[in-house]
């Protein structure tokens, strides 16, 4: 299913992604609670082993992390693509940075209870080289 940038569902997903970026940049778990489904999965294998967290374990990590905003980091986030598999399923590929880590996130979203929510975040990160 294709959606154009003028489609209300496309716009709604973009809004969720912008709030996701805001939550990460501010290390604000309350914002992230609004965009993640409570049963969402957080996973990476960047270090060669699987790290998978549920939201009850992920949000406290966010709350303890100094925010990129508080450290005066430049905000680097962008949406690379959004695809729809149907009226209640979407996929977004996004990039952002926190500290020296440059992330590429694959975000699966579902439309439930009248709103889009991230149900899975699978990501990879690279360490930025010191310039």
GROMACS .gro file of N, CA and C in nm:
model
  393
    1UNK      N    1   0.085  -0.117   0.000
    1UNK     CA    2   0.000   0.000   0.000
    1UNK      C    3   0.089   0.123   0.000
    2UNK      N    4   0.070   0.209  -0.094
    2UNK     CA    5   0.150   0.330  -0.097
    2UNK      C    6   0.070   0.445  -0.036
    3UNK      N    7   0.142   0.536   0.021
    3UNK     CA    8   0.078   0.654   0.080
    3UNK      C    9   0.160   0.775   0.036
    4UNK      N   10   0.092   0.882   0.009
    4UNK     CA   11   0.161   1.004  -0.030
    4UNK      C   12   0.181   1.091   0.093
    5UNK      N   13   0.275   1.185   0.085
    5UNK     CA   14   0.296   1.275   0.199
    5UNK      C   15   0.172   1.355   0.237
    6UNK      N   16   0.071   1.365   0.148
    6UNK     CA   17  -0.052   1.437   0.180
    6UNK      C   18  -0.155   1.348   0.248
    7UNK      N   19  -0.130   1.218   0.251
    7UNK     CA   20  -0.222   1.122   0.313
    7UNK      C   21  -0.221   1.144   0.465
    8UNK      N   22  -0.337   1.150   0.530
    8UNK     CA   23  -0.341   1.173   0.675
    8UNK      C   24  -0.267   1.065   0.755
    9UNK      N   25  -0.267   0.942   0.708
    9UNK     CA   26  -0.196   0.836   0.779
    9UNK      C   27  -0.044   0.857   0.770
   10UNK      N   28   0.002   0.898   0.655
   10UNK     CA   29   0.144   0.928   0.635
   10UNK      C   30   0.185   1.041   0.730
   11UNK      N   31   0.104   1.145   0.734
   11UNK     CA   32   0.130   1.258   0.822
   11UNK      C   33   0.130   1.216   0.969
   12UNK      N   34   0.038   1.126   1.005
   12UNK     CA   35   0.031   1.079   1.144
   12UNK      C   36   0.156   1.000   1.182
   13UNK      N   37   0.208   0.919   1.090
   13UNK     CA   38   0.331   0.845   1.117
   13UNK      C   39   0.448   0.941   1.131
   14UNK      N   40   0.456   1.041   1.046
   14UNK     CA   41   0.562   1.141   1.057
   14UNK      C   42   0.557   1.209   1.195
   15UNK      N   43   0.437   1.239   1.242
   15UNK     CA   44   0.422   1.300   1.374
   15UNK      C   45   0.477   1.209   1.484
   16UNK      N   46   0.448   1.081   1.477
   16UNK     CA   47   0.501   0.985   1.574
   16UNK      C   48   0.654   0.983   1.568
   17UNK      N   49   0.708   0.983   1.447
   17UNK     CA   50   0.854   0.979   1.432
   17UNK      C   51   0.919   1.106   1.486
   18UNK      N   52   0.856   1.220   1.465
   18UNK     CA   53   0.911   1.345   1.519
   18UNK      C   54   0.910   1.343   1.672
   19UNK      N   55   0.803   1.291   1.731
   19UNK     CA   56   0.798   1.281   1.877
   19UNK      C   57   0.902   1.179   1.927
   20UNK      N   58   0.922   1.072   1.852
   20UNK     CA   59   1.027   0.973   1.884
   20UNK      C   60   1.163   1.043   1.888
   21UNK      N   61   1.194   1.121   1.785
   21UNK     CA   62   1.321   1.196   1.783
   21UNK      C   63   1.330   1.292   1.901
   22UNK      N   64   1.220   1.361   1.931
   22UNK     CA   65   1.218   1.454   2.045
   22UNK      C   66   1.249   1.380   2.175
   23UNK      N   67   1.186   1.265   2.195
   23UNK     CA   68   1.208   1.187   2.316
   23UNK      C   69   1.352   1.142   2.331
   24UNK      N   70   1.412   1.099   2.221
   24UNK     CA   71   1.552   1.057   2.226
   24UNK      C   72   1.644   1.175   2.252
   25UNK      N   73   1.621   1.286   2.184
   25UNK     CA   74   1.708   1.402   2.198
   25UNK      C   75   1.702   1.460   2.340
   26UNK      N   76   1.586   1.452   2.400
   26UNK     CA   77   1.569   1.506   2.536
   26UNK      C   78   1.585   1.400   2.645
   27UNK      N   79   1.608   1.272   2.606
   27UNK     CA   80   1.610   1.160   2.702
   27UNK      C   81   1.483   1.164   2.786
   28UNK      N   82   1.370   1.181   2.719
   28UNK     CA   83   1.242   1.198   2.786
   28UNK      C   84   1.157   1.071   2.768
   29UNK      N   85   1.157   0.988   2.869
   29UNK     CA   86   1.083   0.862   2.863
   29UNK      C   87   0.933   0.885   2.854
   30UNK      N   88   0.884   0.996   2.908
   30UNK     CA   89   0.740   1.024   2.900
   30UNK      C   90   0.697   1.044   2.754
   31UNK      N   91   0.777   1.116   2.677
   31UNK     CA   92   0.747   1.131   2.534
   31UNK      C   93   0.754   0.995   2.466
   32UNK      N   94   0.857   0.918   2.496
   32UNK     CA   95   0.872   0.787   2.432
   32UNK      C   96   0.759   0.692   2.470
   33UNK      N   97   0.707   0.703   2.590
   33UNK     CA   98   0.592   0.620   2.630
   33UNK      C   99   0.470   0.650   2.543
   34UNK      N  100   0.462   0.770   2.491
   34UNK     CA  101   0.350   0.808   2.404
   34UNK      C  102   0.363   0.747   2.265
   35UNK      N  103   0.485   0.719   2.220
   35UNK     CA  104   0.503   0.669   2.083
   35UNK      C  105   0.526   0.519   2.075
   36UNK      N  106   0.574   0.458   2.183
   36UNK     CA  107   0.594   0.313   2.184
   36UNK      C  108   0.470   0.244   2.239
   37UNK      N  109   0.432   0.134   2.178
   37UNK     CA  110   0.329   0.047   2.235
   37UNK      C  111   0.388  -0.012   2.364
   38UNK      N  112   0.308  -0.032   2.468
   38UNK     CA  113   0.363  -0.087   2.594
   38UNK      C  114   0.431  -0.223   2.577
   39UNK      N  115   0.394  -0.299   2.476
   39UNK     CA  116   0.454  -0.431   2.454
   39UNK      C  117   0.560  -0.429   2.344
   40UNK      N  118   0.612  -0.311   2.312
   40UNK     CA  119   0.711  -0.298   2.205
   40UNK      C  120   0.840  -0.371   2.239
   41UNK      N  121   0.912  -0.408   2.134
   41UNK     CA  122   1.042  -0.474   2.144
   41UNK      C  123   1.151  -0.378   2.100
   42UNK      N  124   1.262  -0.378   2.173
   42UNK     CA  125   1.381  -0.298   2.143
   42UNK      C  126   1.493  -0.398   2.123
   43UNK      N  127   1.558  -0.398   2.007
   43UNK     CA  128   1.658  -0.503   1.981
   43UNK      C  129   1.770  -0.453   1.891
   44UNK      N  130   1.891  -0.506   1.920
   44UNK     CA  131   2.007  -0.484   1.835
   44UNK      C  132   2.102  -0.602   1.852
   45UNK      N  133   2.184  -0.623   1.750
   45UNK     CA  134   2.291  -0.722   1.758
   45UNK      C  135   2.423  -0.659   1.715
   46UNK      N  136   2.432  -0.526   1.727
   46UNK     CA  137   2.549  -0.453   1.681
   46UNK      C  138   2.678  -0.507   1.741
   47UNK      N  139   2.677  -0.542   1.868
   47UNK     CA  140   2.800  -0.591   1.933
   47UNK      C  141   2.825  -0.740   1.913
   48UNK      N  142   2.746  -0.805   1.828
   48UNK     CA  143   2.765  -0.947   1.802
   48UNK      C  144   2.683  -1.038   1.892
   49UNK      N  145   2.612  -0.980   1.986
   49UNK     CA  146   2.520  -1.055   2.070
   49UNK      C  147   2.385  -0.984   2.068
   50UNK      N  148   2.280  -1.059   2.093
   50UNK     CA  149   2.148  -1.000   2.091
   50UNK      C  150   2.120  -0.925   2.220
   51UNK      N  151   2.084  -0.799   2.205
   51UNK     CA  152   2.033  -0.719   2.317
   51UNK      C  153   1.887  -0.696   2.285
   52UNK      N  154   1.799  -0.745   2.369
   52UNK     CA  155   1.657  -0.721   2.350
   52UNK      C  156   1.597  -0.680   2.482
   53UNK      N  157   1.518  -0.574   2.476
   53UNK     CA  158   1.456  -0.520   2.596
   53UNK      C  159   1.307  -0.500   2.573
   54UNK      N  160   1.231  -0.511   2.680
   54UNK     CA  161   1.092  -0.467   2.674
   54UNK      C  162   1.091  -0.322   2.724
   55UNK      N  163   0.977  -0.260   2.718
   55UNK     CA  164   0.970  -0.117   2.753
   55UNK      C  165   0.994  -0.094   2.902
   56UNK      N  166   0.957  -0.190   2.987
   56UNK     CA  167   0.983  -0.174   3.131
   56UNK      C  168   1.132  -0.168   3.161
   57UNK      N  169   1.215  -0.228   3.077
   57UNK     CA  170   1.360  -0.221   3.097
   57UNK      C  171   1.424  -0.109   3.017
   58UNK      N  172   1.362  -0.070   2.905
   58UNK     CA  173   1.419   0.034   2.819
   58UNK      C  174   1.402   0.175   2.877
   59UNK      N  175   1.283   0.208   2.923
   59UNK     CA  176   1.258   0.346   2.968
   59UNK      C  177   1.348   0.390   3.083
   60UNK      N  178   1.377   0.306   3.184
   60UNK     CA  179   1.470   0.350   3.289
   60UNK      C  180   1.610   0.383   3.236
   61UNK      N  181   1.653   0.315   3.130
   61UNK     CA  182   1.783   0.345   3.069
   61UNK      C  183   1.779   0.485   3.010
   62UNK      N  184   1.671   0.516   2.940
   62UNK     CA  185   1.655   0.650   2.881
   62UNK      C  186   1.656   0.756   2.991
   63UNK      N  187   1.583   0.731   3.099
   63UNK     CA  188   1.571   0.829   3.207
   63UNK      C  189   1.705   0.858   3.274
   64UNK      N  190   1.796   0.763   3.277
   64UNK     CA  191   1.926   0.781   3.342
   64UNK      C  192   2.030   0.843   3.250
   65UNK      N  193   2.003   0.845   3.120
   65UNK     CA  194   2.102   0.890   3.023
   65UNK      C  195   2.099   1.042   3.012
   66UNK      N  196   2.216   1.107   3.022
   66UNK     CA  197   2.218   1.252   2.997
   66UNK      C  198   2.170   1.277   2.854
   67UNK      N  199   2.084   1.373   2.838
   67UNK     CA  200   2.026   1.395   2.706
   67UNK      C  201   2.125   1.463   2.611
   68UNK      N  202   2.114   1.432   2.483
   68UNK     CA  203   2.195   1.506   2.385
   68UNK      C  204   2.167   1.657   2.393
   69UNK      N  205   2.041   1.693   2.421
   69UNK     CA  206   2.006   1.834   2.433
   69UNK      C  207   2.085   1.900   2.547
   70UNK      N  208   2.093   1.833   2.664
   70UNK     CA  209   2.163   1.891   2.779
   70UNK      C  210   2.313   1.901   2.756
   71UNK      N  211   2.365   1.819   2.666
   71UNK     CA  212   2.508   1.823   2.635
   71UNK      C  213   2.538   1.918   2.519
   72UNK      N  214   2.433   1.982   2.467
   72UNK     CA  215   2.452   2.077   2.358
   72UNK      C  216   2.487   2.013   2.225
   73UNK      N  217   2.451   1.886   2.207
   73UNK     CA  218   2.480   1.817   2.081
   73UNK      C  219   2.390   1.868   1.970
   74UNK      N  220   2.445   1.873   1.852
   74UNK     CA  221   2.364   1.908   1.735
   74UNK      C  222   2.260   1.798   1.716
   75UNK      N  223   2.142   1.839   1.680
   75UNK     CA  224   2.035   1.740   1.657
   75UNK      C  225   2.050   1.685   1.516
   76UNK      N  226   2.072   1.555   1.509
   76UNK     CA  227   2.089   1.488   1.380
   76UNK      C  228   1.986   1.376   1.374
   77UNK      N  229   1.872   1.403   1.312
   77UNK     CA  230   1.774   1.298   1.294
   77UNK      C  231   1.705   1.319   1.160
   78UNK      N  232   1.673   1.207   1.095
   78UNK     CA  233   1.605   1.217   0.966
   78UNK      C  234   1.529   1.090   0.936
   79UNK      N  235   1.422   1.108   0.863
   79UNK     CA  236   1.340   0.997   0.817
   79UNK      C  237   1.390   0.959   0.678
   80UNK      N  238   1.433   0.836   0.662
   80UNK     CA  239   1.482   0.791   0.531
   80UNK      C  240   1.369   0.736   0.445
   81UNK      N  241   1.276   0.663   0.508
   81UNK     CA  242   1.165   0.607   0.431
   81UNK      C  243   1.052   0.566   0.524
   82UNK      N  244   0.932   0.565   0.466
   82UNK     CA  245   0.813   0.515   0.533
   82UNK      C  246   0.737   0.430   0.432
   83UNK      N  247   0.701   0.310   0.472
   83UNK     CA  248   0.622   0.221   0.387
   83UNK      C  249   0.502   0.171   0.465
   84UNK      N  250   0.394   0.147   0.394
   84UNK     CA  251   0.273   0.093   0.454
   84UNK      C  252   0.246  -0.045   0.397
   85UNK      N  253   0.218  -0.141   0.485
   85UNK     CA  254   0.182  -0.276   0.442
   85UNK      C  255   0.030  -0.290   0.436
   86UNK      N  256  -0.040  -0.195   0.485
   86UNK     CA  257  -0.185  -0.195   0.489
   86UNK      C  258  -0.230  -0.078   0.574
   87UNK      N  259  -0.357  -0.069   0.606
   87UNK     CA  260  -0.407   0.047   0.678
   87UNK      C  261  -0.365   0.055   0.824
   88UNK      N  262  -0.312  -0.055   0.882
   88UNK     CA  263  -0.276  -0.053   1.024
   88UNK      C  264  -0.132  -0.098   1.049
   89UNK      N  265  -0.050  -0.104   0.944
   89UNK     CA  266   0.088  -0.150   0.958
   89UNK      C  267   0.180  -0.063   0.873
   90UNK      N  268   0.284  -0.010   0.938
   90UNK     CA  269   0.381   0.074   0.867
   90UNK      C  270   0.522   0.039   0.913
   91UNK      N  271   0.618   0.080   0.831
   91UNK     CA  272   0.759   0.057   0.858
   91UNK      C  273   0.834   0.185   0.826
   92UNK      N  274   0.921   0.228   0.916
   92UNK     CA  275   1.001   0.347   0.892
   92UNK      C  276   1.148   0.316   0.914
   93UNK      N  277   1.231   0.370   0.828
   93UNK     CA  278   1.375   0.364   0.844
   93UNK      C  279   1.420   0.505   0.875
   94UNK      N  280   1.485   0.522   0.991
   94UNK     CA  281   1.525   0.655   1.036
   94UNK      C  282   1.670   0.653   1.084
   95UNK      N  283   1.728   0.770   1.095
   95UNK     CA  284   1.863   0.784   1.150
   95UNK      C  285   1.863   0.895   1.254
   96UNK      N  286   1.946   0.875   1.356
   96UNK     CA  287   1.967   0.978   1.457
   96UNK      C  288   2.102   0.952   1.523
   97UNK      N  289   2.141   1.043   1.611
   97UNK     CA  290   2.269   1.029   1.680
   97UNK      C  291   2.251   1.064   1.826
   98UNK      N  292   2.320   0.988   1.911
   98UNK     CA  293   2.328   1.016   2.053
   98UNK      C  294   2.474   1.001   2.091
   99UNK      N  295   2.535   1.110   2.131
   99UNK     CA  296   2.677   1.105   2.162
   99UNK      C  297   2.756   1.065   2.039
  100UNK      N  298   2.846   0.970   2.058
  100UNK     CA  299   2.930   0.925   1.946
  100UNK      C  300   2.864   0.816   1.863
  101UNK      N  301   2.744   0.774   1.900
  101UNK     CA  302   2.675   0.668   1.828
  101UNK      C  303   2.581   0.724   1.722
  102UNK      N  304   2.599   0.677   1.599
  102UNK     CA  305   2.511   0.712   1.488
  102UNK      C  306   2.421   0.590   1.463
  103UNK      N  307   2.292   0.608   1.481
  103UNK     CA  308   2.195   0.498   1.475
  103UNK      C  309   2.119   0.495   1.344
  104UNK      N  310   2.095   0.375   1.295
  104UNK     CA  311   1.995   0.350   1.191
  104UNK      C  312   1.892   0.259   1.255
  105UNK      N  313   1.768   0.307   1.262
  105UNK     CA  314   1.659   0.235   1.328
  105UNK      C  315   1.558   0.188   1.224
  106UNK      N  316   1.516   0.063   1.237
  106UNK     CA  317   1.402   0.010   1.163
  106UNK      C  318   1.287   0.006   1.263
  107UNK      N  319   1.185   0.085   1.238
  107UNK     CA  320   1.072   0.097   1.330
  107UNK      C  321   0.947   0.040   1.265
  108UNK      N  322   0.889  -0.061   1.328
  108UNK     CA  323   0.761  -0.115   1.283
  108UNK      C  324   0.652  -0.049   1.365
  109UNK      N  325   0.549  -0.003   1.297
  109UNK     CA  326   0.440   0.068   1.364
  109UNK      C  327   0.306   0.000   1.337
  110UNK      N  328   0.218   0.009   1.435
  110UNK     CA  329   0.083  -0.043   1.421
  110UNK      C  330  -0.016   0.068   1.457
  111UNK      N  331  -0.133   0.062   1.394
  111UNK     CA  332  -0.239   0.158   1.424
  111UNK      C  333  -0.341   0.088   1.512
  112UNK      N  334  -0.342   0.125   1.641
  112UNK     CA  335  -0.433   0.065   1.739
  112UNK      C  336  -0.494   0.176   1.824
  113UNK      N  337  -0.617   0.155   1.863
  113UNK     CA  338  -0.685   0.252   1.951
  113UNK      C  339  -0.679   0.395   1.898
  114UNK      N  340  -0.690   0.406   1.765
  114UNK     CA  341  -0.696   0.537   1.703
  114UNK      C  342  -0.565   0.611   1.686
  115UNK      N  343  -0.452   0.541   1.704
  115UNK     CA  344  -0.323   0.610   1.688
  115UNK      C  345  -0.212   0.514   1.646
  116UNK      N  346  -0.112   0.570   1.582
  116UNK     CA  347   0.006   0.493   1.543
  116UNK      C  348   0.100   0.481   1.662
  117UNK      N  349   0.158   0.360   1.677
  117UNK     CA  350   0.253   0.334   1.785
  117UNK      C  351   0.366   0.247   1.732
  118UNK      N  352   0.485   0.267   1.784
  118UNK     CA  353   0.599   0.182   1.748
  118UNK      C  354   0.584   0.051   1.825
  119UNK      N  355   0.583  -0.060   1.753
  119UNK     CA  356   0.572  -0.192   1.816
  119UNK      C  357   0.707  -0.264   1.820
  120UNK      N  358   0.800  -0.222   1.733
  120UNK     CA  359   0.934  -0.283   1.735
  120UNK      C  360   1.037  -0.183   1.685
  121UNK      N  361   1.149  -0.180   1.756
  121UNK     CA  362   1.265  -0.099   1.717
  121UNK      C  363   1.382  -0.195   1.706
  122UNK      N  364   1.430  -0.214   1.585
  122UNK     CA  365   1.549  -0.296   1.561
  122UNK      C  366   1.651  -0.202   1.498
  123UNK      N  367   1.770  -0.199   1.556
  123UNK     CA  368   1.863  -0.094   1.513
  123UNK      C  369   2.007  -0.142   1.508
  124UNK      N  370   2.088  -0.061   1.441
  124UNK     CA  371   2.233  -0.078   1.434
  124UNK      C  372   2.293   0.058   1.462
  125UNK      N  373   2.411   0.058   1.523
  125UNK     CA  374   2.480   0.186   1.539
  125UNK      C  375   2.626   0.171   1.502
  126UNK      N  376   2.682   0.282   1.459
  126UNK     CA  377   2.825   0.293   1.432
  126UNK      C  378   2.879   0.400   1.526
  127UNK      N  379   3.004   0.383   1.564
  127UNK     CA  380   3.072   0.484   1.647
  127UNK      C  381   3.135   0.586   1.554
  128UNK      N  382   3.101   0.712   1.574
  128UNK     CA  383   3.157   0.818   1.491
  128UNK      C  384   3.306   0.831   1.522
  129UNK      N  385   3.384   0.844   1.419
  129UNK     CA  386   3.528   0.859   1.440
  129UNK      C  387   3.559   1.001   1.487
  130UNK      N  388   3.656   1.012   1.575
  130UNK     CA  389   3.696   1.144   1.625
  130UNK      C  390   3.760   1.221   1.510
  131UNK      N  391   3.716   1.342   1.491
  131UNK     CA  392   3.768   1.424   1.380
  131UNK      C  393   3.864   1.527   1.434
   0.00000   0.00000   0.00000
